[in-house]
PDB file of C-alpha atoms in Angstrom:
ATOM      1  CA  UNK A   1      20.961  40.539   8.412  1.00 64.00           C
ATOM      2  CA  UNK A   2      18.775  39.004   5.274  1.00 91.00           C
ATOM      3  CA  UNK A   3      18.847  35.080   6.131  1.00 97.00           C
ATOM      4  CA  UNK A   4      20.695  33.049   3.352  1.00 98.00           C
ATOM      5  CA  UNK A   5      18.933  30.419   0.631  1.00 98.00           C
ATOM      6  CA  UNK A   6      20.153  27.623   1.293  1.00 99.00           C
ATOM      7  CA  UNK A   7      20.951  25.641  -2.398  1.00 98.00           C
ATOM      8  CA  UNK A   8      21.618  21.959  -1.857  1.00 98.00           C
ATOM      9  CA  UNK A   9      22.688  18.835  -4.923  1.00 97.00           C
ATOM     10  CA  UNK A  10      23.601  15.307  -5.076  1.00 96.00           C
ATOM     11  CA  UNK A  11      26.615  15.401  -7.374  1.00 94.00           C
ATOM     12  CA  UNK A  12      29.513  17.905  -7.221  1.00 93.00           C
ATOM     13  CA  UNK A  13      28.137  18.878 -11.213  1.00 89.00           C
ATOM     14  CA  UNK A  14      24.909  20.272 -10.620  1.00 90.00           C
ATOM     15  CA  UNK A  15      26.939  22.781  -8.435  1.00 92.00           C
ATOM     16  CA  UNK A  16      29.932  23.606 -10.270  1.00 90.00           C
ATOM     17  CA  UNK A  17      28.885  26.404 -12.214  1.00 90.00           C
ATOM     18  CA  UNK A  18      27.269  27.969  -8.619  1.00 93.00           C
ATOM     19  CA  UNK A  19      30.358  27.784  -6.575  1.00 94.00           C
ATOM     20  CA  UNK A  20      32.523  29.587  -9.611  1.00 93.00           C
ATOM     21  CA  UNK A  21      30.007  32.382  -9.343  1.00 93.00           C
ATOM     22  CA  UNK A  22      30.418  32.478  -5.919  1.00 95.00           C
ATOM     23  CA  UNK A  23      34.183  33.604  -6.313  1.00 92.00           C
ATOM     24  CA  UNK A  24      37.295  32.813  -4.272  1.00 92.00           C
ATOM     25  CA  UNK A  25      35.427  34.885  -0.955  1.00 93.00           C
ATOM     26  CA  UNK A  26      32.700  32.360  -0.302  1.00 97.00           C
ATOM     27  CA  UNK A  27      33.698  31.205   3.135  1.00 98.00           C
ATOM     28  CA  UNK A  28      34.521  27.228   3.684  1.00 98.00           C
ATOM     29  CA  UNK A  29      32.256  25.255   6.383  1.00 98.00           C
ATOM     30  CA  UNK A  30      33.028  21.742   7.598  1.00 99.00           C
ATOM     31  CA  UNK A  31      30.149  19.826   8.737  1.00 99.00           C
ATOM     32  CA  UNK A  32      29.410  16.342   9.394  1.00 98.00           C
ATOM     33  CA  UNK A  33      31.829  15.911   6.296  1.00 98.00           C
ATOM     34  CA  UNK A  34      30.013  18.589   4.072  1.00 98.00           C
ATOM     35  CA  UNK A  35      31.576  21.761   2.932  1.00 98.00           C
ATOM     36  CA  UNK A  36      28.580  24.621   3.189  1.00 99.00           C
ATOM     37  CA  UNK A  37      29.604  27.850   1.231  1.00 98.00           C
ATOM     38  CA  UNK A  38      28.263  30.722   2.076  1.00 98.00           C
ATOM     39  CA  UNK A  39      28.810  33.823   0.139  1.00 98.00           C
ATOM     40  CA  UNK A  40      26.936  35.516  -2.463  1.00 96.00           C
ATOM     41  CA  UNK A  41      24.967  34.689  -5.842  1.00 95.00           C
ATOM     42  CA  UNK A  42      23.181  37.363  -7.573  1.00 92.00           C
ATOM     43  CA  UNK A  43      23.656  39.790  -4.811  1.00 93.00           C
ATOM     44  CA  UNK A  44      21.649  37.784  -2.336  1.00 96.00           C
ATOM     45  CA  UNK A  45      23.493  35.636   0.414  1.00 97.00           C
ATOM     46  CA  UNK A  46      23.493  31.871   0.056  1.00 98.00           C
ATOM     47  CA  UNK A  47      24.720  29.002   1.444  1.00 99.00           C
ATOM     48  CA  UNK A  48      25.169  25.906  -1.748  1.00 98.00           C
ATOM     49  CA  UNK A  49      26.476  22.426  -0.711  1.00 99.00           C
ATOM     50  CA  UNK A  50      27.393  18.925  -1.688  1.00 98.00           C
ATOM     51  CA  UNK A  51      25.029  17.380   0.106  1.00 98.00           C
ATOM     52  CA  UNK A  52      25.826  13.345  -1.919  1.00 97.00           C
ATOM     53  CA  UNK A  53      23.844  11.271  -3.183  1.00 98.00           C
ATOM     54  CA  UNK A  54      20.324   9.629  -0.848  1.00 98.00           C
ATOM     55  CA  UNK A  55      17.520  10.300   0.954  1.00 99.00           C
ATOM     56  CA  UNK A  56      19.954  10.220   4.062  1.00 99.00           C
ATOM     57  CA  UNK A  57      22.182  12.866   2.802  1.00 99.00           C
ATOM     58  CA  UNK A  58      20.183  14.793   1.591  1.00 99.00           C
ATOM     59  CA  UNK A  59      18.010  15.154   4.694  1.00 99.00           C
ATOM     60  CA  UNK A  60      21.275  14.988   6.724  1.00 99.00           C
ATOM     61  CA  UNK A  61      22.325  18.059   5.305  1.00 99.00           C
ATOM     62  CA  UNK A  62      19.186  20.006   5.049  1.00 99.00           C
ATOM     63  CA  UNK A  63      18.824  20.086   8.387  1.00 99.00           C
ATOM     64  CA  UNK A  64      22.280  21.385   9.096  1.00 99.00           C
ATOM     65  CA  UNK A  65      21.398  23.959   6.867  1.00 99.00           C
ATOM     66  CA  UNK A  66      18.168  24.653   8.822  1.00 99.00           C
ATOM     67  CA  UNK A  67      19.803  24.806  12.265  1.00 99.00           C
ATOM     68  CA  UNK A  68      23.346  25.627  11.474  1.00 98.00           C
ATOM     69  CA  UNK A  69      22.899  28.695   9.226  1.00 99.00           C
ATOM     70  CA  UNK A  70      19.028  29.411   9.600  1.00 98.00           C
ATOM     71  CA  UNK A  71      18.649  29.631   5.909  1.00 99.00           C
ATOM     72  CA  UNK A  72      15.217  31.821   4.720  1.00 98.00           C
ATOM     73  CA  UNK A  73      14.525  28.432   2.198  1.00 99.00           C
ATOM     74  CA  UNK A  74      15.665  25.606   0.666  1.00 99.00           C
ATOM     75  CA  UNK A  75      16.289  24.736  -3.295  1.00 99.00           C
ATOM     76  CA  UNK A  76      17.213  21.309  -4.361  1.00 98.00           C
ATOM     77  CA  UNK A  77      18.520  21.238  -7.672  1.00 97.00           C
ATOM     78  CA  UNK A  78      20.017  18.036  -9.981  1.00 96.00           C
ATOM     79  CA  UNK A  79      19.160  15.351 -12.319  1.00 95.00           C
ATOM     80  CA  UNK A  80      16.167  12.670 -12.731  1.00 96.00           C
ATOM     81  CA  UNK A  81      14.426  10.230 -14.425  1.00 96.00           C
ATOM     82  CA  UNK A  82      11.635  10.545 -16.655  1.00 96.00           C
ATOM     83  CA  UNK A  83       8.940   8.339 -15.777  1.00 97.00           C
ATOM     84  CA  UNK A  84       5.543  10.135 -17.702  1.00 97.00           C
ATOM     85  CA  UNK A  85       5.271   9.650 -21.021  1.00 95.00           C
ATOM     86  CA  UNK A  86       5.037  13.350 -22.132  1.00 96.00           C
ATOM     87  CA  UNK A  87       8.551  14.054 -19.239  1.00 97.00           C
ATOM     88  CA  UNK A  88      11.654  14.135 -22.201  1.00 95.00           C
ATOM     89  CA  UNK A  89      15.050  14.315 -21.878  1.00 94.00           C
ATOM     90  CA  UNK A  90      15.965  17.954 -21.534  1.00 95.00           C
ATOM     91  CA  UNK A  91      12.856  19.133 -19.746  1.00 97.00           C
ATOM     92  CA  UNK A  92      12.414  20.400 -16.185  1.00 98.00           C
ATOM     93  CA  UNK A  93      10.431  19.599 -13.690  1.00 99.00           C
ATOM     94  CA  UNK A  94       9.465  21.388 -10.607  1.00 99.00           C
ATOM     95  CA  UNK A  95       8.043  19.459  -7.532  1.00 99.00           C
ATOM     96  CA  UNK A  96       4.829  20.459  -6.449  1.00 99.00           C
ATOM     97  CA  UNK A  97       4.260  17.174  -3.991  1.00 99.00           C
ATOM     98  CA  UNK A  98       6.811  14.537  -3.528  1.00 99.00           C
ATOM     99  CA  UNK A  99       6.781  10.278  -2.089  1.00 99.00           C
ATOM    100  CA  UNK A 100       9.009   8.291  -1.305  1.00 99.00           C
ATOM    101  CA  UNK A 101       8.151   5.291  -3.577  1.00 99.00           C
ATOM    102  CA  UNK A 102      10.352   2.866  -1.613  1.00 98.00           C
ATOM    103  CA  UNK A 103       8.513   3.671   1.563  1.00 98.00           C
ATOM    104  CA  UNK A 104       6.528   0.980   2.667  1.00 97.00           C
ATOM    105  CA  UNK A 105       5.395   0.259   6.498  1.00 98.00           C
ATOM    106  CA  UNK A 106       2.645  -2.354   5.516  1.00 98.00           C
ATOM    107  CA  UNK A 107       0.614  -3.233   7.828  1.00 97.00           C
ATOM    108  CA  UNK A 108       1.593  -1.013  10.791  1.00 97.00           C
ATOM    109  CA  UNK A 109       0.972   2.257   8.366  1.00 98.00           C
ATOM    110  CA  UNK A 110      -0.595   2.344   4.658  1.00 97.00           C
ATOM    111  CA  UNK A 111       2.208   2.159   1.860  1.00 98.00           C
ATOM    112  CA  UNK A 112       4.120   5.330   1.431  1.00 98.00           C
ATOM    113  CA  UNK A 113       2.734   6.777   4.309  1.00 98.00           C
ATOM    114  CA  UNK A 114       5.581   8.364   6.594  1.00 98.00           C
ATOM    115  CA  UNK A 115       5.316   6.853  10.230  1.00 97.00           C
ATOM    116  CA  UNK A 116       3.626   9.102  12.573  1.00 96.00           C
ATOM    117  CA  UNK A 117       3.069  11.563  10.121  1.00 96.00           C
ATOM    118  CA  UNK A 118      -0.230  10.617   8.856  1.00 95.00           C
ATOM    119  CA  UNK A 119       0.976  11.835   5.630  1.00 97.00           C
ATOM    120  CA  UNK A 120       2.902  10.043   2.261  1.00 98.00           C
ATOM    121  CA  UNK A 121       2.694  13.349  -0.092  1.00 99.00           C
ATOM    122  CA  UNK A 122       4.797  16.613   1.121  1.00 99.00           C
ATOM    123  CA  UNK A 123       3.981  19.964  -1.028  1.00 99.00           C
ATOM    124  CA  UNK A 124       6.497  22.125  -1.359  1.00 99.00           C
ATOM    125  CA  UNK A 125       6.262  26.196  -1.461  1.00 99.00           C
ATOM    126  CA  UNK A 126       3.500  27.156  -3.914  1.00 99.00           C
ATOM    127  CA  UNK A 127       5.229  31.285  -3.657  1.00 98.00           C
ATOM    128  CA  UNK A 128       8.667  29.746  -4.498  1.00 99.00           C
ATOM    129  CA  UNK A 129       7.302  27.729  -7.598  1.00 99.00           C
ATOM    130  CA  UNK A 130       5.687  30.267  -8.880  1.00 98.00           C
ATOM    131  CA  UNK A 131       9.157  32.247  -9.383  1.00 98.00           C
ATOM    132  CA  UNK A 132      10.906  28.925 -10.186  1.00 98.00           C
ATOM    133  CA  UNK A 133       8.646  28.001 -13.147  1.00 98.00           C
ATOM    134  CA  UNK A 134       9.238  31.523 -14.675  1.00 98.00           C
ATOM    135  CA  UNK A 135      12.995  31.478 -14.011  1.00 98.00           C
ATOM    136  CA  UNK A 136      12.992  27.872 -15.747  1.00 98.00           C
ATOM    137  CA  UNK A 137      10.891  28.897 -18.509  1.00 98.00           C
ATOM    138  CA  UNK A 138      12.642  32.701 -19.139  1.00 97.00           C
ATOM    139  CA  UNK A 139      16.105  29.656 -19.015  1.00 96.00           C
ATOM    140  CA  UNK A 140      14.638  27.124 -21.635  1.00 96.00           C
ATOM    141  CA  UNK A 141      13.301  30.109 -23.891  1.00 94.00           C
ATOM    142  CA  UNK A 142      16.683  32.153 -24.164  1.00 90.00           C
ATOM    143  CA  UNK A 143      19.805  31.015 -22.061  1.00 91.00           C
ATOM    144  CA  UNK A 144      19.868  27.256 -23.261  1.00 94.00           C
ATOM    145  CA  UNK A 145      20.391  27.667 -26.579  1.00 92.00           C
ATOM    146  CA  UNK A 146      23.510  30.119 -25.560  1.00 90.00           C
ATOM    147  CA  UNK A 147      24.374  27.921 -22.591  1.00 91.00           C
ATOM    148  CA  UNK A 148      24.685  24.682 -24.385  1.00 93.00           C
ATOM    149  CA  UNK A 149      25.549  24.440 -27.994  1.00 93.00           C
ATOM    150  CA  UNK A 150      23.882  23.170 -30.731  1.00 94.00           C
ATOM    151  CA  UNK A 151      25.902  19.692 -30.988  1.00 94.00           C
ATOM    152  CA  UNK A 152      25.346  18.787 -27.910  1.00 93.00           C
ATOM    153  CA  UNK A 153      21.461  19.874 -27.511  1.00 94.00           C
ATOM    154  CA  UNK A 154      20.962  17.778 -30.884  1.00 93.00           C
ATOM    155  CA  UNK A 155      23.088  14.788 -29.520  1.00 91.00           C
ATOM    156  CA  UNK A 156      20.983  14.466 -26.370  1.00 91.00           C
ATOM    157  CA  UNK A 157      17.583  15.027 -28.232  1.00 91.00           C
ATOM    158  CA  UNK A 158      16.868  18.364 -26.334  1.00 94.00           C
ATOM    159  CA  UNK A 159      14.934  19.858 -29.445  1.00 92.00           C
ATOM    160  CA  UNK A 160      12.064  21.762 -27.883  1.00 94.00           C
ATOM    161  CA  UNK A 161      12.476  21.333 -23.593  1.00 96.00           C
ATOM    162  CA  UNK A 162       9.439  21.635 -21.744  1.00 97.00           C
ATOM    163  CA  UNK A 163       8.660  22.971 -18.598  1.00 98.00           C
ATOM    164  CA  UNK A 164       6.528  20.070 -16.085  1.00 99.00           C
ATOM    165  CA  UNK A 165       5.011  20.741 -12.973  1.00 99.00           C
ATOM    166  CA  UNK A 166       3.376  18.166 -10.607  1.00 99.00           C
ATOM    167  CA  UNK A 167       4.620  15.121  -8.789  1.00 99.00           C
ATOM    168  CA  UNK A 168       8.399  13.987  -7.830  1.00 99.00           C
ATOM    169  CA  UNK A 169       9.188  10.066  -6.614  1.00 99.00           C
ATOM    170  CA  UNK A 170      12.342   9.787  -4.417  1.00 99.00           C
ATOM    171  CA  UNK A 171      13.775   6.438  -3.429  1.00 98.00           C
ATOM    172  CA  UNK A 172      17.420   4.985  -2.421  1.00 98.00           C
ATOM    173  CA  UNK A 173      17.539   3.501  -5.626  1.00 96.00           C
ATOM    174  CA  UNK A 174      18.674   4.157  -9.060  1.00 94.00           C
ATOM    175  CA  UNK A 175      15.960   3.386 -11.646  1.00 95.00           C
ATOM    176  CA  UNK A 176      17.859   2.479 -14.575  1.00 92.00           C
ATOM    177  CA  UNK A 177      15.103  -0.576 -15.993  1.00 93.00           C
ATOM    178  CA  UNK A 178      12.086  -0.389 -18.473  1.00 93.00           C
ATOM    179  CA  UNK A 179       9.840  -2.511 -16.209  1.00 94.00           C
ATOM    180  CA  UNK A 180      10.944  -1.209 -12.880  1.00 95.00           C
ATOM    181  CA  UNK A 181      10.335   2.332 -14.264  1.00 96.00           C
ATOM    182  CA  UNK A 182       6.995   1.304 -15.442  1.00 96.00           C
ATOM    183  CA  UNK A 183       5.681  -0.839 -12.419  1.00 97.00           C
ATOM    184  CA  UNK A 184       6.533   2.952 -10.475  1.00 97.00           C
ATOM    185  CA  UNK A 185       4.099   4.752 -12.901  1.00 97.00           C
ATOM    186  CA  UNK A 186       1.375   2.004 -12.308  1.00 98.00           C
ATOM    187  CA  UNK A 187       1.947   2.123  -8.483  1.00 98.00           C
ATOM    188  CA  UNK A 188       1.924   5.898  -8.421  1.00 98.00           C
ATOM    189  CA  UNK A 189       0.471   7.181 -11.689  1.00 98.00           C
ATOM    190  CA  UNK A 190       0.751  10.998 -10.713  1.00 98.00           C
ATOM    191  CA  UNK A 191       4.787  10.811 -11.047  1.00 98.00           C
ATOM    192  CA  UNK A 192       6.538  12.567 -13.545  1.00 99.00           C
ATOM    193  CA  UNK A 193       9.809  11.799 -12.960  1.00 98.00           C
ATOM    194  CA  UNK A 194      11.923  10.150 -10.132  1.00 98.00           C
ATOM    195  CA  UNK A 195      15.505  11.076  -8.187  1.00 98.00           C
ATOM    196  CA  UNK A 196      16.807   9.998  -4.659  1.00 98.00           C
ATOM    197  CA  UNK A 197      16.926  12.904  -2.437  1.00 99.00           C
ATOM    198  CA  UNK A 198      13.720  15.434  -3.058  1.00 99.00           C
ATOM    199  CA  UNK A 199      11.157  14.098  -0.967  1.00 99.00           C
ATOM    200  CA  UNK A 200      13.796  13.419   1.977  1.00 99.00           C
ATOM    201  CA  UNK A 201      14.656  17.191   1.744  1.00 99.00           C
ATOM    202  CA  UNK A 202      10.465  18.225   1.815  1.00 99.00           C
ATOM    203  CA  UNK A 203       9.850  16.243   5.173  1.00 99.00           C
ATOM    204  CA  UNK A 204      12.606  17.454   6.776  1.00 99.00           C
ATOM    205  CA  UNK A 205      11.158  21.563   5.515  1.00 99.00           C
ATOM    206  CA  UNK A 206       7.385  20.354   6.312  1.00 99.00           C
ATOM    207  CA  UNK A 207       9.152  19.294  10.069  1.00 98.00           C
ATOM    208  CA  UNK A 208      10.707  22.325  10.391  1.00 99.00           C
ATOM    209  CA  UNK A 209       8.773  24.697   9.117  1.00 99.00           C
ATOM    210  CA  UNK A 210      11.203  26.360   5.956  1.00 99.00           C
ATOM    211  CA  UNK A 211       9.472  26.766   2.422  1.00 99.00           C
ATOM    212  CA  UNK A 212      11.355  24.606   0.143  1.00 99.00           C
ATOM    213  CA  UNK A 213      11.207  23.964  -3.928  1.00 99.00           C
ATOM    214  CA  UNK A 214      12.486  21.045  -5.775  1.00 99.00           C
ATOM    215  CA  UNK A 215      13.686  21.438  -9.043  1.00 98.00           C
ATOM    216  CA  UNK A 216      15.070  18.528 -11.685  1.00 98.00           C
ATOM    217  CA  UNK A 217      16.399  18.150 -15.206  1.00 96.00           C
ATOM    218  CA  UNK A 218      15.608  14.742 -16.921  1.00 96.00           C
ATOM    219  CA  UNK A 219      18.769  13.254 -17.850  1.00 92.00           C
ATOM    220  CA  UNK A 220      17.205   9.690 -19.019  1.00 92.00           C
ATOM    221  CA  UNK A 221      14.562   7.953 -19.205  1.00 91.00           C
ATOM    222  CA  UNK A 222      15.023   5.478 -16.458  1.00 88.00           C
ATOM    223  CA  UNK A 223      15.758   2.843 -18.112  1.00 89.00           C
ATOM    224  CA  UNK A 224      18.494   0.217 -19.433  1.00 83.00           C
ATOM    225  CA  UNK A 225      20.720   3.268 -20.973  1.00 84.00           C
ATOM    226  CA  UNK A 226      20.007   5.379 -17.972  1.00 78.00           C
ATOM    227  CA  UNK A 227      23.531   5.014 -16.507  1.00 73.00           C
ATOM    228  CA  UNK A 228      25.318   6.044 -19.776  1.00 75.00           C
ATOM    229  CA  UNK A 229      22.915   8.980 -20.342  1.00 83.00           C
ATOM    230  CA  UNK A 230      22.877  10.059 -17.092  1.00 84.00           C
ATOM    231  CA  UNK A 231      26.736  10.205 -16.820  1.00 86.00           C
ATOM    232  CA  UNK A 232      27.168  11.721 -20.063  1.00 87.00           C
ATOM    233  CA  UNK A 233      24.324  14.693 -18.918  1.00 89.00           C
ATOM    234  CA  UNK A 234      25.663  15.126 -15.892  1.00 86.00           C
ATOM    235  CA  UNK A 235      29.313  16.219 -17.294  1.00 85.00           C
ATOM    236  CA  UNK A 236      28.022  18.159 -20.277  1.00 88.00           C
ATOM    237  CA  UNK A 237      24.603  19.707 -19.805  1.00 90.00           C
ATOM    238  CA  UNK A 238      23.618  19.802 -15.778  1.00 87.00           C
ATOM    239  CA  UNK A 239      25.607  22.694 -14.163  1.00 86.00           C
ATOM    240  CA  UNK A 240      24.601  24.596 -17.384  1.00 90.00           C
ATOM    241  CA  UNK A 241      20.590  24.280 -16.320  1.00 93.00           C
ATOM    242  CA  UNK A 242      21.101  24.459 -12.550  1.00 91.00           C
ATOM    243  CA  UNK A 243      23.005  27.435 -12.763  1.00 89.00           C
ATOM    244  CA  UNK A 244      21.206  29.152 -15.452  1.00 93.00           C
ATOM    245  CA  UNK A 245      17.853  28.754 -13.644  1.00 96.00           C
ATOM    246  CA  UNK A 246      19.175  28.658 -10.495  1.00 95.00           C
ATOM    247  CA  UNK A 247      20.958  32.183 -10.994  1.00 93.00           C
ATOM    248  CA  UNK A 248      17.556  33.571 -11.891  1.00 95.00           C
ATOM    249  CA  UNK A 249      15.456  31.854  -9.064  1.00 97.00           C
ATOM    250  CA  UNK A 250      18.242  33.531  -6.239  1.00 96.00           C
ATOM    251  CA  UNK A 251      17.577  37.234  -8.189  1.00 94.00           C
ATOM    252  CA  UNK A 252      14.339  37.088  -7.650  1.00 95.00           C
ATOM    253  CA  UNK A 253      12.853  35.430  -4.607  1.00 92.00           C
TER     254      UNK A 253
END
């Protein structure tokens, strides 16, 4: 039997549009207070889940997913911050390394370096990228402008997306301030955007061993109208991209 992906989000939008593909015989899993479906997308057995919001959940769950249902790898999908200049609303961004900018251990271990590691950067799967950035980029060339109409594109300044590939920050924190956001890019000048649950989920796959791939749409720009542009993205545009790209990435890894 083919080993499932495993697709994991924060918020119960970036996932919609998967579990209605999955169809009314994905089969319900109760764990820890997660429900893992598992069932089919594309033709190719998957398991997608809620996983909520934090580095906590998020790791929480990926390991469930690892031990539980010995999935082949590990996508997580969902919304971020833009924290480069060049990173625009509407653009995607796939995790080739990922910190956690909140981690700091001073003096017992250098600043984002995870105790006992000996490491503060975790890569994730340089095959699975590869197929992710053309799934994103066949997505943002063709399906958007049939996935999300013109209106709404226009309204959220989503003109010309681009396609960004490079460094993820993860924290337990919602950046949602000019300064903060810009004290992070000083700090850590590599990041391109920033989230709460990626680099959780890529220690737990370097641990264990699974190939993993991070993948984000910017929904703001981190700062003071972050909260109303990320809620407003996250109901109208977000289960459009994950799906869309998503849909694609399950095809053909």
């Amino acid at each position: 039997m083919t080993a499932p992906i495993g697709i994991l989000a924060a918020l119960h939008d970036e996932i919609a549009d998967l579990l209605t593909r999955m169809g009314p015989g994905a089969q319900r899993h109760t764990i820890g207070m997660r429900d893992y479906y598992v069932g089919q997308l594309a033709g190719r057995p998957c398991v997608v889940v809620l996983a909520r919001v934090g580095k906590v959940a998020a790791a929480a769950t990926a390991v469930t997913l690892i031990r539980e249902f010995g999935v082949s790898c590990l996508l997580f999908a969902g919304l971020a911050g833009g924290i480069a200049s060049a990173v625009r609303v509407g653009d995607v961004v796939i995790a080739e390394t990922l910190v956690q900018h909140d981690l700091d251990a001073r003096p017992l271990f250098p600043r984002y370096e995870v105790p006992l590691l000996a490491r503060a950067k975790f890569a994730t799967d340089a095959g699975l990228n590869e197929i992710l950035a053309q799934c994103a980029a066949d997505f943002l060339g063709g399906d958007l402008a049939h996935r999300v109409d013109t209106a709404t594109r226009e309204r959220f300044g989503i003109f010309s997306p681009t396609l960004h590939r490079g460094e993820i920050a993860s924290g337990d924190q919602f950046i949602g301030a000019a300064e903060v956001a810009r004290r992070l890019a000083e700090e850590l000048p590599a990041t391109l955007c920033v989230e709460m649950e990626g680099a959780a989920v890529a220690q737990v796959c370097h641990e264990y061993g699974v190939p993993c791939a991070v993948l984000r749409t910017v929904s703001d720009r981190a700062d003071a109208a972050a909260p109303v542009d990320f809620k407003a993205f996250l109901h109208e545009v977000a289960s459009f991209y994950s799906a869309g790209i998503i849909g694609r990435f399950v095809a053909a890894v």
